[in-house]
Amino acid sequence: MPASAVELHHVSKRYLLGEDHAPGATLRDAITGVFRHRGWRHRGERAEIWSLRDVDLTVAAGESLGIIGRNGAGKSTLLKVLTRITEPTSGVSRTRGRVGALLEVGTGFHPELTGRENVFLNGAILGMSRQQIKREYDAIVDFSGIERFLDTPVKRYSSGMYLRLAFAVAAHLQADIMVVDEILAVGDADFQRKCLGKMAEVERSGRTVLFASHNLEAIVRLCPESIWLDRGRLLARGPSEQIVDAYLASGVSRTPTSRYDDPAEPVALRSVSVLDASGRSSAVLRRAEPFTIEVCFEVARPVPGLDLSVVLSTLRDVRVLDEAWSDSTATGRGGPGRYRARLLVPPALAVGEYTVGVWLGTAFEAVLWQEGALQFRLEGDTHGRAERLVQLSLGWEVQRVPTTDSVGQRGCDWTPPDQVGA
Amino acid sequence: MVTSKPGTITLHDDWIDNPSPRRRFMDLGELHAYRELIAFLALRDLTVRYKQAAFGVAWAVVQPLVGALILTIVFRLVVRVDSGGIPYLLFAFLSYAVWTYFANGLSAATDSLVGNAGLVTKVYFPRLAAPLAAVLPGLLDMMVALVATAGLMAALRVGPTVALVSLPLWIVAVCLVALGLGLIFATLNVRYRDAHHGYGLLVQVLFFASPVAYPSSLIEPGWRLLYYLNPMAGVMDGFRWSVLGAPAPPPAALISLLTGVVVLLVGLRYFASAERRFADVI
Ligand SMILES: Nc1ncnc2c1ncn2[C@@H]1O[C@H](COP(=O)(O)OP(=O)(O)OP(=O)(O)O)[C@@H](O)[C@H]1O
Ligand SMILES: [Mg+2]
């Protein structure tokens, strides 16, 4: 049993919400509150949130632990308690060794200071000594790839340059325990790849790593073990693959099926659901696997030429799919009865949140349009390029061409693949 | 702080607990460990301030000079305050330089947490480092102004006295008074953003309640005890005694020392009791 580097004993964290805590609360509110004797009565009325509830956790030295959970589950709070940014309401969190916190890249960067000055400032803020920063300085500059701009105030940087420099400093932080919170969510693809690469390196170097992220595939790749937080409670801990599976399966609780019981006149929707690759209905699915949209509807009187269409849209209302029954079945639609229609969607859509809309009607009139019947989420690896609608992983054909070849106006001469080496 | 090769827990590494065992006032050992951060934060504020200032450090002289000229017009030519044999301009220049440090230092300390909210919510450091670093950059301006005072003294043929050796003491004193009050206002400011107005009001009142524009000898003996409840009263007297050879602070000035210490302790205590909630509330 290796020595532990992090221990949490019955850690709970409560946040109070309410006037008194609202940012921009004024002294007057407090003073008048006291005079009206509201200061005390108020206390009981204030809404409270338990961000962490009785969390017990031990992380061995050298272990990499992933932390997953929905928005607001308490992941960031856990990391903040661990790094001593905030105190637990009850319980104790203990760490052994130097803790490096990367809850954000570029913490403390000052826009007026030059890149060089910010490297030193940011390094000091992250807990590096001046000696250490001096020693690592060249490596940091190298890694950032922006040496030409080091004497420019960072307010003149593009956001990409800013991130590069900030991450370069963070990447050279030497700590025994690295605490990383979703810093991969920002930056361009190149930057995100670099982050993941560096994370893998850190993991291999034998440091203790705690990594909270919504990028489940990165978690599985980087962390052998994970914990799953849900509304402040530690639900499970185990091999990342299993925990991620359980987490995805729990999407079930997010009503993956919508039911309707309107009278059919002449047609009515009965239910809409999303099924994962193994046929379970779930509102959280793996991006890399096909899934099915199932629509059950009822036809009371014959509706000649009845058509069904399923529309998938992003939350920004971009229509990604609009597939109709008539696309594949030309005739014989619309006899009375109960129907179950299934649409198999191949793994083509990008990671993200989608809504399902269902349309029933004929070529002449719309009988029913159920917008936003369901919402589901595709989770998976964006490979650092989240800004896209489809993710097809199309195969590439790449070949090295001899440098002696004339690179003419066509760019380069291409040998068709079947003739390579012939 | 013991550092070890990453990834290897050595026996030297002690457990660090959160919540940490309560310190009533402050954790000097930890502040010492974070001295580089304090220096970097102070250096940052200094650099930023001078970066885009065309006249740079000249402001450190111009500001008290203009202040002193205004005071001279009002309190010398109009009201005819007696500055006890010291040329009034010199008298006012020194006072104004010290006062500027106090007012600016207090202001910077008041805003030190809110202004560094990004740090407070994203990294751990002893929170005291922020107000502490905030009162440091002003010292440079005060030093420059003190050098200018020496020049002015030479020009006006006012010689130094042995009391000059006590100067460092008074510099530390004004620093601590600004810090003590600053801790209280910084803490208030985290929760109530109008603490800054409170600061403005206080500085205004204290300006007239301290011997900045006039010598404290003008205060009726009956009022002295009350007057020296203001820690800045004793500090201003001390500066003028030490630099300009004005009369030594009267025994009643010991009250200033006492209130100064009390304000600092209250500030540290209040800050320490609230600092664990800063990241949640800010
Ligand atoms: N300073 C604060 N004041 C009040 N409530 C807070 C504060 N910080 C966090 N919370 C609340 O605590 C809960 C947990 O937040 P936390 O940031 O830990 O979630 P998370 O798991 O990191 O979510 P995400 O995946 O969105 O990053 C949320 O309900 C949040 O509103
Ligand atoms: Mg978070």
XYZ file of C-alpha atoms and ligand atoms in Angstrom:
736
model
C 0.000 0.000 0.000
C 1.745 3.154 -1.155
C 1.696 6.264 1.023
C -1.260 8.520 0.449
C -0.818 12.068 -0.782
C -4.377 13.327 -0.393
C -6.961 12.464 2.225
C -10.443 13.842 2.642
C -12.316 12.932 5.799
C -16.060 13.580 5.823
C -15.645 16.792 3.893
C -18.782 18.880 3.426
C -19.065 22.317 1.940
C -22.120 24.496 2.219
C -22.670 27.664 0.263
C -25.235 30.156 1.399
C -27.185 31.932 -1.247
C -29.132 35.074 -0.645
C -29.041 38.850 -0.391
C -26.281 39.011 2.099
C -23.978 37.089 -0.124
C -24.918 38.634 -3.396
C -21.975 40.345 -5.018
C -22.352 44.062 -4.725
C -24.265 43.851 -1.455
C -24.010 47.185 0.230
C -23.146 48.223 3.706
C -26.536 49.887 3.908
C -28.283 46.573 3.480
C -26.283 45.144 6.319
C -26.834 48.129 8.580
C -30.544 48.440 7.927
C -30.754 44.669 8.277
C -29.304 44.830 11.761
C -31.592 47.685 12.768
C -34.644 45.863 11.584
C -33.416 42.783 13.395
C -33.476 41.028 10.107
C -29.848 40.104 10.262
C -30.574 37.135 12.455
C -33.977 36.075 11.312
C -32.663 36.068 7.800
C -30.146 33.449 8.600
C -32.614 30.592 8.735
C -34.370 31.652 5.554
C -31.345 31.762 3.326
C -31.148 29.132 0.654
C -28.184 26.854 1.016
C -26.393 24.543 -1.334
C -24.331 21.605 -0.233
C -21.618 21.541 -2.855
C -19.931 18.661 -1.111
C -21.566 16.261 1.248
C -19.599 13.932 3.470
C -16.904 13.101 0.939
C -14.297 10.567 1.980
C -11.387 10.094 -0.353
C -7.813 8.856 -0.293
C -5.451 9.293 -3.212
C -2.171 7.442 -3.171
C 1.053 9.217 -4.060
C 1.666 8.903 -7.772
C -1.929 8.078 -8.591
C -3.939 9.885 -11.288
C -7.561 10.287 -10.363
C -10.279 11.523 -12.671
C -13.287 13.419 -11.359
C -16.502 13.367 -13.313
C -20.016 14.603 -12.674
C -22.650 16.905 -14.057
C -22.514 20.685 -13.979
C -22.730 21.821 -10.390
C -21.879 18.386 -9.011
C -19.128 19.837 -6.856
C -16.010 18.985 -8.855
C -14.504 22.454 -8.714
C -15.495 22.798 -5.087
C -13.677 19.575 -4.248
C -10.529 20.846 -5.936
C -10.810 24.205 -4.198
C -11.074 22.578 -0.796
C -8.139 20.382 -1.611
C -5.986 23.310 -2.664
C -7.044 25.320 0.412
C -8.631 28.070 -1.661
C -11.751 27.600 0.407
C -12.362 25.874 3.706
C -14.734 22.952 4.141
C -17.793 23.626 6.288
C -17.019 20.419 8.143
C -14.507 17.643 7.841
C -10.810 17.846 7.046
C -8.883 17.755 3.818
C -5.195 16.950 4.054
C -2.445 16.977 1.475
C 1.169 15.955 1.637
C 3.728 17.581 -0.622
C 3.578 20.685 -2.732
C 0.213 21.287 -4.348
C 0.028 22.914 -7.775
C -3.403 24.224 -8.675
C -4.383 24.718 -12.303
C -7.976 25.767 -11.982
C -7.563 28.266 -14.778
C -4.705 29.138 -17.062
C -3.181 32.546 -16.745
C -4.371 33.275 -13.228
C -3.037 36.645 -12.255
C -1.779 37.646 -15.689
C -1.733 41.404 -15.864
C -2.563 42.994 -19.228
C -0.145 45.884 -18.783
C 2.857 43.700 -18.062
C 5.008 42.142 -20.752
C 5.081 38.441 -21.458
C 8.367 38.109 -19.611
C 7.118 39.940 -16.534
C 3.959 37.870 -16.533
C 5.935 34.635 -16.643
C 7.627 35.565 -13.399
C 4.484 36.914 -11.776
C 2.350 33.965 -12.817
C 5.049 31.522 -11.764
C 5.184 33.114 -8.323
C 1.409 32.991 -8.073
C 1.387 29.304 -8.940
C 3.911 28.747 -6.190
C 7.211 28.578 -8.040
C 10.254 30.186 -6.491
C 12.163 32.818 -8.401
C 15.080 30.426 -8.739
C 12.831 27.790 -10.181
C 11.285 30.159 -12.709
C 14.719 31.367 -13.772
C 15.824 27.803 -14.265
C 12.766 26.920 -16.309
C 12.525 30.230 -18.114
C 14.084 29.135 -21.399
C 12.024 25.975 -21.470
C 8.880 27.984 -20.819
C 9.637 30.421 -23.614
C 10.461 27.559 -25.932
C 7.276 25.748 -25.138
C 5.148 28.845 -25.633
C 6.584 29.468 -29.084
C 6.092 33.213 -28.843
C 9.596 34.399 -27.968
C 9.261 37.311 -30.356
C 6.526 38.857 -28.271
C 8.014 38.484 -24.821
C 8.624 42.193 -24.432
C 5.150 43.143 -25.587
C 2.457 43.821 -22.987
C 0.102 40.870 -22.985
C -2.855 43.162 -23.612
C -1.608 43.271 -27.213
C -1.583 39.464 -27.494
C -4.174 37.492 -29.372
C -6.122 35.229 -27.069
C -4.269 32.251 -28.522
C -0.868 33.728 -27.735
C -2.049 34.576 -24.271
C -3.137 30.996 -23.648
C 0.076 29.578 -25.037
C 2.184 31.620 -22.688
C -0.077 30.958 -19.728
C -0.078 27.250 -20.357
C 3.668 27.196 -20.869
C 4.134 28.514 -17.347
C 1.592 26.110 -15.909
C 3.172 23.182 -17.735
C 6.482 23.801 -16.035
C 5.041 23.960 -12.580
C 6.833 21.407 -10.446
C 4.516 20.116 -7.782
C 3.968 16.801 -6.075
C 0.222 17.020 -6.398
C -1.230 18.546 -9.542
C -4.832 19.643 -9.411
C -6.328 20.348 -12.820
C -9.839 21.639 -13.444
C -11.250 21.661 -16.945
C -8.516 23.890 -18.302
C -8.843 22.017 -21.541
C -12.191 23.623 -22.188
C -10.559 26.709 -23.636
C -8.185 27.397 -26.450
C -7.790 26.220 -29.995
C -7.282 22.656 -31.118
C -3.520 22.918 -31.158
C -3.505 24.238 -27.633
C -5.818 21.517 -26.385
C -3.681 18.811 -27.948
C -0.669 20.307 -26.272
C -2.471 20.356 -22.944
C -3.445 16.713 -23.189
C 0.048 15.742 -24.241
C 1.531 17.572 -21.314
C -1.004 16.047 -18.961
C -0.007 12.586 -20.119
C 3.618 13.489 -19.502
C 2.833 14.691 -15.999
C 0.945 11.516 -15.339
C 3.893 9.409 -16.433
C 6.303 11.408 -14.306
C 4.841 9.771 -11.245
C 3.158 12.778 -9.760
C -0.190 12.672 -8.075
C -2.813 14.136 -10.388
C -6.447 15.052 -9.789
C -8.187 15.914 -13.003
C -11.789 17.123 -13.278
C -13.244 17.236 -16.759
C -16.248 16.699 -18.952
C -13.993 15.177 -21.584
C -14.694 11.600 -20.596
C -12.382 10.126 -23.159
C -9.481 12.185 -21.907
C -10.272 11.029 -18.389
C -10.250 7.398 -19.454
C -6.991 7.908 -21.310
C -5.167 9.803 -18.572
C -6.553 8.443 -15.343
C -6.673 4.742 -14.466
C -9.186 5.490 -11.707
C -12.007 7.982 -11.380
C -14.574 9.162 -8.938
C -18.081 10.234 -9.762
C -19.616 13.147 -7.910
C -23.314 13.787 -7.955
C -24.926 16.707 -6.131
C -22.002 16.920 -3.768
C -21.859 13.241 -2.927
C -19.224 10.763 -3.950
C -21.316 8.184 -5.777
C -18.665 5.785 -6.948
C -14.992 5.159 -7.407
C -13.294 2.637 -9.602
C -11.570 2.027 -12.918
C -12.304 5.031 -15.119
C -13.851 2.968 -17.889
C -16.432 1.534 -15.500
C -17.172 4.808 -13.785
C -17.633 6.562 -17.093
C -19.988 3.811 -18.244
C -22.019 4.098 -15.072
C -22.097 7.859 -15.413
C -23.289 7.662 -18.987
C -25.901 5.080 -18.077
C -27.206 7.383 -15.380
C -28.357 9.704 -18.119
C -31.474 7.575 -17.812
C -32.643 9.745 -14.986
C -32.750 12.690 -17.341
C -36.063 11.510 -18.818
C -34.776 9.932 -22.017
C -38.387 9.282 -22.953
C -41.244 11.728 -23.335
C -44.770 10.338 -23.153
C -47.981 11.856 -24.419
C -51.606 10.919 -23.991
C -53.481 13.362 -26.172
C -56.487 11.886 -27.987
C -55.642 10.815 -31.502
C -57.525 13.050 -33.895
C -56.628 11.706 -36.262
C -53.007 11.089 -35.173
C -51.212 11.509 -31.863
C -47.753 11.083 -30.524
C -47.376 8.480 -27.794
C -43.704 8.626 -26.904
C -40.315 9.778 -28.081
C -37.098 8.242 -26.764
C -33.408 8.025 -27.443
C -31.786 4.594 -27.211
C -28.106 3.908 -26.910
C -26.229 1.303 -28.940
C -27.369 -1.507 -26.652
C -31.003 -0.461 -26.789
C -31.318 1.160 -23.361
C -33.042 4.501 -23.320
C -30.657 7.163 -22.123
C -30.259 10.902 -22.344
C -26.481 10.761 -22.326
C -24.854 8.805 -25.111
C -21.445 8.059 -26.452
C -20.632 10.058 -29.483
C -18.625 7.309 -31.069
C -21.490 4.811 -31.104
C -24.676 4.775 -33.174
C -27.912 5.562 -31.397
C -31.591 5.254 -32.148
C -34.467 7.670 -31.962
C -37.714 5.894 -31.304
C -41.097 7.480 -31.946
C -44.371 5.776 -31.051
C -47.540 7.245 -32.490
C -51.121 6.331 -33.041
C -53.348 6.804 -36.058
C -57.104 6.718 -35.309
C -58.495 7.289 -38.816
C -56.621 6.613 -42.041
C -54.494 9.546 -43.143
C -53.366 8.853 -46.725
C -49.742 9.766 -47.293
C -49.018 10.308 -43.596
C -45.413 11.252 -43.048
C -43.221 11.343 -39.996
C -40.105 13.374 -39.650
C -37.530 13.637 -36.898
C -35.474 16.779 -36.525
C -32.301 17.041 -34.480
C -31.149 20.529 -33.596
C -28.331 21.918 -31.542
C -29.170 24.152 -28.645
C -28.362 27.075 -30.902
C -31.199 25.944 -33.137
C -29.095 24.708 -35.983
C -30.929 21.864 -37.716
C -28.474 19.021 -38.031
C -30.824 16.296 -39.180
C -34.295 16.238 -40.698
C -35.111 12.673 -41.664
C -38.549 11.737 -43.015
C -40.341 8.415 -43.248
C -41.097 9.190 -46.886
C -37.351 9.300 -47.632
C -37.272 5.511 -47.412
C -40.891 4.395 -47.764
C -42.618 5.780 -50.804
C -46.155 4.399 -50.453
C -48.587 2.749 -48.081
C -48.171 5.111 -45.177
C -51.004 6.189 -42.903
C -53.273 3.194 -42.178
C -54.900 3.214 -38.717
C -53.107 1.600 -35.805
C -50.215 2.016 -33.381
C -46.752 2.511 -34.808
C -43.242 2.292 -33.497
C -40.704 4.039 -35.724
C -36.974 3.784 -35.201
C -34.341 5.929 -36.794
C -30.790 4.640 -36.517
C -28.306 7.518 -36.415
C -24.705 6.604 -37.237
C -21.875 8.093 -35.169
C -21.586 11.278 -37.199
C -22.708 14.065 -34.913
C -20.259 16.056 -32.885
C -20.146 16.136 -29.093
C -22.858 18.316 -27.647
C -26.413 18.785 -26.537
C -29.241 18.092 -29.000
C -32.993 18.461 -29.024
C -35.380 16.164 -30.858
C -38.382 17.520 -32.705
C -41.106 15.329 -34.199
C -43.351 16.291 -37.101
C -46.374 14.372 -38.322
C -48.373 15.404 -41.365
C -48.923 14.992 -45.045
C -47.596 16.703 -48.121
C -50.474 19.178 -47.740
C -50.747 19.898 -44.061
C -48.876 19.588 -40.808
C -50.936 17.661 -38.309
C -48.570 17.794 -35.396
C -45.253 19.441 -34.619
C -43.692 18.565 -31.303
C -40.700 20.814 -30.900
C -38.095 19.962 -28.261
C -39.738 16.652 -27.447
C -36.492 15.504 -25.903
C -33.041 16.685 -25.127
C -30.000 14.445 -25.018
C -26.277 14.771 -24.916
C -23.488 13.147 -26.879
C -20.321 12.830 -24.847
C -16.901 11.965 -26.111
C -13.599 13.257 -27.360
C -13.732 16.335 -29.542
C -10.008 15.968 -30.236
C -9.814 19.576 -29.275
C -12.157 20.778 -31.985
C -15.488 21.330 -30.367
C -16.700 23.884 -32.887
C -18.191 21.587 -35.463
C -21.473 19.929 -36.256
C -20.328 16.613 -37.619
C -17.395 14.499 -36.613
C -16.861 11.780 -39.160
C -13.249 10.714 -38.668
C -12.892 10.379 -42.430
C -9.811 8.487 -43.518
C -6.881 10.473 -44.797
C -4.654 9.536 -47.667
C -1.290 11.082 -47.012
C 1.925 10.299 -48.878
C 5.341 11.785 -48.933
C 6.285 13.044 -52.370
C 9.922 13.129 -53.582
C 11.352 16.607 -53.178
C 12.845 16.374 -56.669
C 9.344 16.386 -58.131
C 8.460 19.616 -59.772
C 5.940 21.354 -57.614
C 4.088 22.967 -60.423
C 0.972 25.025 -60.599
C -1.165 22.124 -59.483
C 0.611 22.087 -56.127
C 2.131 18.627 -56.105
C 1.877 15.644 -58.345
C -0.334 12.977 -56.948
C 0.094 9.276 -57.536
C -3.206 7.475 -57.182
C -3.033 5.207 -54.119
C -3.181 1.952 -56.074
C -0.069 2.878 -58.017
C 2.098 3.803 -55.039
C 5.195 1.677 -55.036
C 4.282 0.162 -58.427
C 8.468 24.589 3.186
C 10.216 21.420 2.190
C 10.339 20.593 -1.447
C 11.079 17.171 -2.725
C 11.425 15.505 -6.047
C 7.962 15.434 -7.552
C 6.136 12.217 -7.038
C 8.180 10.993 -4.163
C 6.663 11.532 -0.775
C 9.516 11.837 1.623
C 9.337 11.750 5.349
C 9.993 15.484 5.438
C 6.688 16.261 3.839
C 4.175 17.075 6.516
C 0.467 16.875 6.174
C -1.130 20.218 5.521
C -4.665 20.399 6.811
C -7.640 22.363 5.585
C -9.105 23.894 7.690
C -5.759 24.765 9.154
C -5.355 25.138 12.883
C -6.711 28.611 13.618
C -4.265 31.460 13.928
C -5.669 34.321 15.946
C -3.745 37.062 14.186
C -1.452 35.790 11.478
C 0.925 33.065 10.491
C 4.312 34.735 10.265
C 6.070 31.574 9.132
C 3.746 31.180 6.194
C 4.054 34.850 5.255
C 7.782 34.368 5.229
C 7.433 31.366 2.936
C 5.385 33.489 0.560
C 7.681 36.522 0.681
C 8.523 36.183 -3.007
C 4.863 36.351 -3.939
C 4.429 39.463 -1.791
C 7.418 41.027 -3.521
C 6.097 40.096 -6.972
C 2.667 41.521 -6.251
C 4.165 44.764 -4.986
C 6.498 44.878 -7.960
C 3.579 44.303 -10.305
C 1.635 47.253 -8.914
C 4.719 49.417 -9.093
C 5.537 48.419 -12.666
C 1.990 48.886 -13.849
C 1.827 52.301 -12.261
C 4.999 53.564 -13.843
C 4.661 51.792 -17.159
C 2.482 54.326 -18.875
C 3.305 57.351 -16.782
C 5.278 59.764 -18.956
C 6.790 61.580 -15.983
C 7.349 58.424 -13.999
C 8.737 58.949 -10.584
C 8.538 62.744 -10.917
C 4.937 62.475 -9.784
C 6.199 61.413 -6.393
C 7.563 64.944 -6.031
C 5.000 66.880 -8.046
C 2.024 65.586 -6.113
C 3.182 66.670 -2.643
C 4.591 69.856 -4.125
C 1.248 70.911 -5.548
C -0.452 69.850 -2.335
C 2.032 71.857 -0.322
C 1.517 74.924 -2.520
C -2.239 74.765 -2.034
C -1.813 74.314 1.702
C 0.592 77.247 1.712
C -1.918 79.480 0.012
C -4.776 78.464 2.284
C -3.094 77.969 5.619
C -0.252 80.413 5.368
C -1.434 83.305 3.269
C -5.127 83.184 4.173
C -5.398 81.673 7.649
C -1.837 82.424 8.753
C -1.052 79.233 10.592
C 2.184 79.359 12.525
C 4.488 76.504 11.576
C 6.853 77.075 14.477
C 9.858 78.592 12.746
C 10.014 75.996 9.952
C 9.326 77.420 6.469
C 5.685 76.566 5.870
C 6.282 75.222 2.366
C 8.805 72.719 3.705
C 6.511 71.866 6.594
C 3.596 71.242 4.250
C 5.669 69.364 1.666
C 6.805 66.715 4.117
C 3.356 66.439 5.685
C 1.709 66.096 2.353
C 4.160 63.436 1.156
C 3.546 61.325 4.251
C -0.196 61.892 4.017
C -0.225 60.877 0.360
C 1.494 57.644 1.241
C -1.013 56.951 3.978
C -4.080 57.748 1.873
C -2.858 55.840 -1.200
C -1.631 52.896 0.846
C -4.953 52.636 2.635
C -6.805 52.860 -0.660
C -4.656 50.175 -2.273
C -5.063 47.893 0.733
C -8.835 48.424 0.698
C -9.006 47.271 -2.909
C -6.321 44.607 -2.623
C -8.653 41.625 -2.282
C -11.404 42.727 -4.611
C -8.803 43.813 -7.157
C -7.174 40.391 -6.971
C -10.444 38.446 -6.925
C -9.140 36.242 -9.737
C -6.273 35.155 -7.530
C -8.326 34.748 -4.397
C -10.741 32.342 -6.085
C -8.205 30.378 -8.129
C -5.072 29.898 -6.083
C -4.095 29.511 -2.495
C -1.855 32.047 -0.810
C -1.971 33.569 2.654
C -4.603 36.232 2.064
C -2.642 38.708 4.171
C -0.129 38.863 1.319
C -2.509 40.993 -0.751
C -2.989 43.985 1.589
C 0.622 43.678 2.682
C 1.847 43.916 -0.900
C -0.546 46.802 -1.493
C 1.014 49.129 1.066
C 4.552 48.554 -0.208
C 4.749 50.293 -3.614
C 3.846 53.683 -2.140
C 6.992 53.509 -0.044
C 9.049 54.234 -3.140
C 7.206 57.473 -3.775
C 7.580 58.425 -0.145
C 11.323 57.765 -0.299
C 11.629 59.921 -3.386
C 9.639 62.664 -1.673
C 11.879 62.392 1.393
C 14.939 62.878 -0.776
C 13.232 65.909 -2.297
C 12.529 67.142 1.232
C 16.248 66.931 1.959
C 16.907 69.036 -1.138
C 14.323 71.577 -0.056
C 15.865 71.689 3.424
C 19.278 72.402 1.964
C 17.832 75.132 -0.229
C 15.983 76.704 2.703
C 18.915 76.169 5.041
C 17.145 73.952 7.522
C 19.604 71.529 9.045
C 18.847 67.999 10.226
C 18.923 67.062 13.903
C 19.860 63.872 15.720
C 16.175 62.976 15.738
C 16.727 61.934 12.124
C 17.874 58.506 13.303
C 14.281 57.770 14.348
C 13.035 58.205 10.762
C 12.834 54.454 9.936
C 10.624 54.045 12.968
C 8.111 56.559 11.657
C 8.146 55.036 8.215
C 7.309 51.658 9.710
C 4.635 53.333 11.835
C 2.788 54.981 8.942
C 3.057 51.722 7.026
C 1.451 49.774 9.848
C -1.303 52.325 10.422
C -2.209 52.164 6.728
C -2.076 48.360 6.892
C -4.149 48.130 10.079
C -6.956 50.294 8.753
C -6.504 48.736 5.311
C -7.121 45.237 6.702
C -10.438 46.338 8.149
C -11.537 48.073 4.963
C -10.297 45.280 2.689
C -12.305 42.757 4.679
C -15.402 44.932 4.565
C -14.873 45.548 0.877
C -15.064 41.830 0.057
C -18.658 41.791 1.138
C -19.763 45.407 0.858
C -18.455 47.192 -2.163
C -19.294 50.593 -0.708
C -16.538 50.144 1.835
C -14.553 52.210 -0.625
C -16.769 55.220 0.019
C -16.296 54.667 3.729
C -12.581 54.791 3.125
C -12.916 58.113 1.277
C -14.900 59.592 4.124
C -12.407 58.417 6.721
C -9.430 59.839 4.862
C -11.186 63.173 4.492
C -12.001 63.394 8.178
C -8.560 62.229 9.239
C -6.889 64.789 6.992
C -8.273 67.580 9.125
C -8.067 65.611 12.348
C -4.333 65.077 11.847
C -1.585 67.665 11.962
C -1.013 67.798 8.223
C -1.697 71.408 7.390
C -1.034 72.764 10.868
C 1.230 71.835 13.797
C -0.339 69.831 16.598
C 0.745 72.537 19.051
C -2.321 74.474 17.919
C -4.537 71.947 19.664
C -5.787 73.150 23.072
C -4.158 71.056 25.845
C -7.627 70.033 27.046
C -8.338 68.361 23.720
C -4.992 66.627 23.349
C -6.004 63.260 24.789
C -8.896 63.039 22.393
C -6.840 64.369 19.499
C -4.150 61.739 19.823
C -6.633 58.942 19.660
C -6.002 59.339 15.958
C -2.891 57.263 15.286
C -1.888 59.493 12.366
C -1.599 62.456 14.765
C 1.369 60.913 16.513
C 2.883 59.688 13.244
C 2.804 63.138 11.603
C 4.344 64.718 14.695
C 7.028 62.082 14.625
C 7.939 62.678 10.990
C 8.278 66.419 11.473
C 10.293 65.997 14.601
C 12.612 63.519 12.988
C 13.112 65.236 9.620
C 12.536 68.946 10.212
C 13.597 69.236 13.835
C 10.142 70.354 14.939
C 9.261 69.982 18.644
C 9.209 66.371 19.799
C 5.768 64.706 20.030
C 4.209 65.441 23.432
C 3.662 62.630 25.955
C 0.025 62.519 24.882
C 1.264 61.190 21.531
C 1.803 57.843 23.271
C -1.949 57.437 22.951
C -1.452 57.414 19.183
C 1.013 54.567 19.566
C -1.511 52.670 21.635
C -4.431 53.197 19.257
C -2.147 52.402 16.330
C -1.282 49.041 17.863
C -4.917 48.391 18.720
C -6.054 49.208 15.184
C -3.425 46.868 13.742
C -4.389 44.032 16.078
C -8.083 44.537 15.454
C -7.386 44.624 11.716
C -5.369 41.409 11.811
C -7.959 39.690 13.978
C -10.905 40.775 11.850
C -9.067 39.809 8.669
C -8.088 36.401 10.076
C -11.645 35.685 11.160
C -13.045 36.495 7.721
C -10.314 35.308 5.373
C -11.536 31.733 5.142
C -14.719 33.001 3.528
C -13.098 35.402 1.064
C -13.057 32.963 -1.842
C -16.724 32.107 -1.324
C -18.095 35.602 -1.000
C -15.877 37.811 -3.137
N -18.909 30.915 -4.233
C -20.075 30.252 -4.324
N -21.192 30.751 -3.754
C -22.357 30.071 -3.820
N -22.511 28.893 -4.426
C -21.446 28.347 -5.033
C -20.180 28.989 -5.018
N -19.301 28.219 -5.693
C -20.001 27.133 -6.116
N -21.277 27.216 -5.723
C -22.327 26.199 -5.963
O -21.842 24.946 -5.611
C -22.293 23.949 -6.514
C -21.116 23.152 -7.047
O -20.345 23.964 -7.880
P -19.017 23.467 -8.601
O -18.416 24.655 -9.244
O -18.191 22.716 -7.628
O -19.592 22.469 -9.689
P -18.780 21.682 -10.826
O -19.002 20.245 -10.577
O -17.387 22.156 -10.905
O -19.597 22.115 -12.109
P -19.060 22.362 -13.620
O -19.045 21.043 -14.265
O -20.117 23.231 -14.191
O -17.741 23.024 -13.532
C -23.069 24.682 -7.595
O -24.429 24.529 -7.326
C -22.669 26.113 -7.434
O -23.738 26.958 -7.735
Mg -16.285 23.296 -12.315
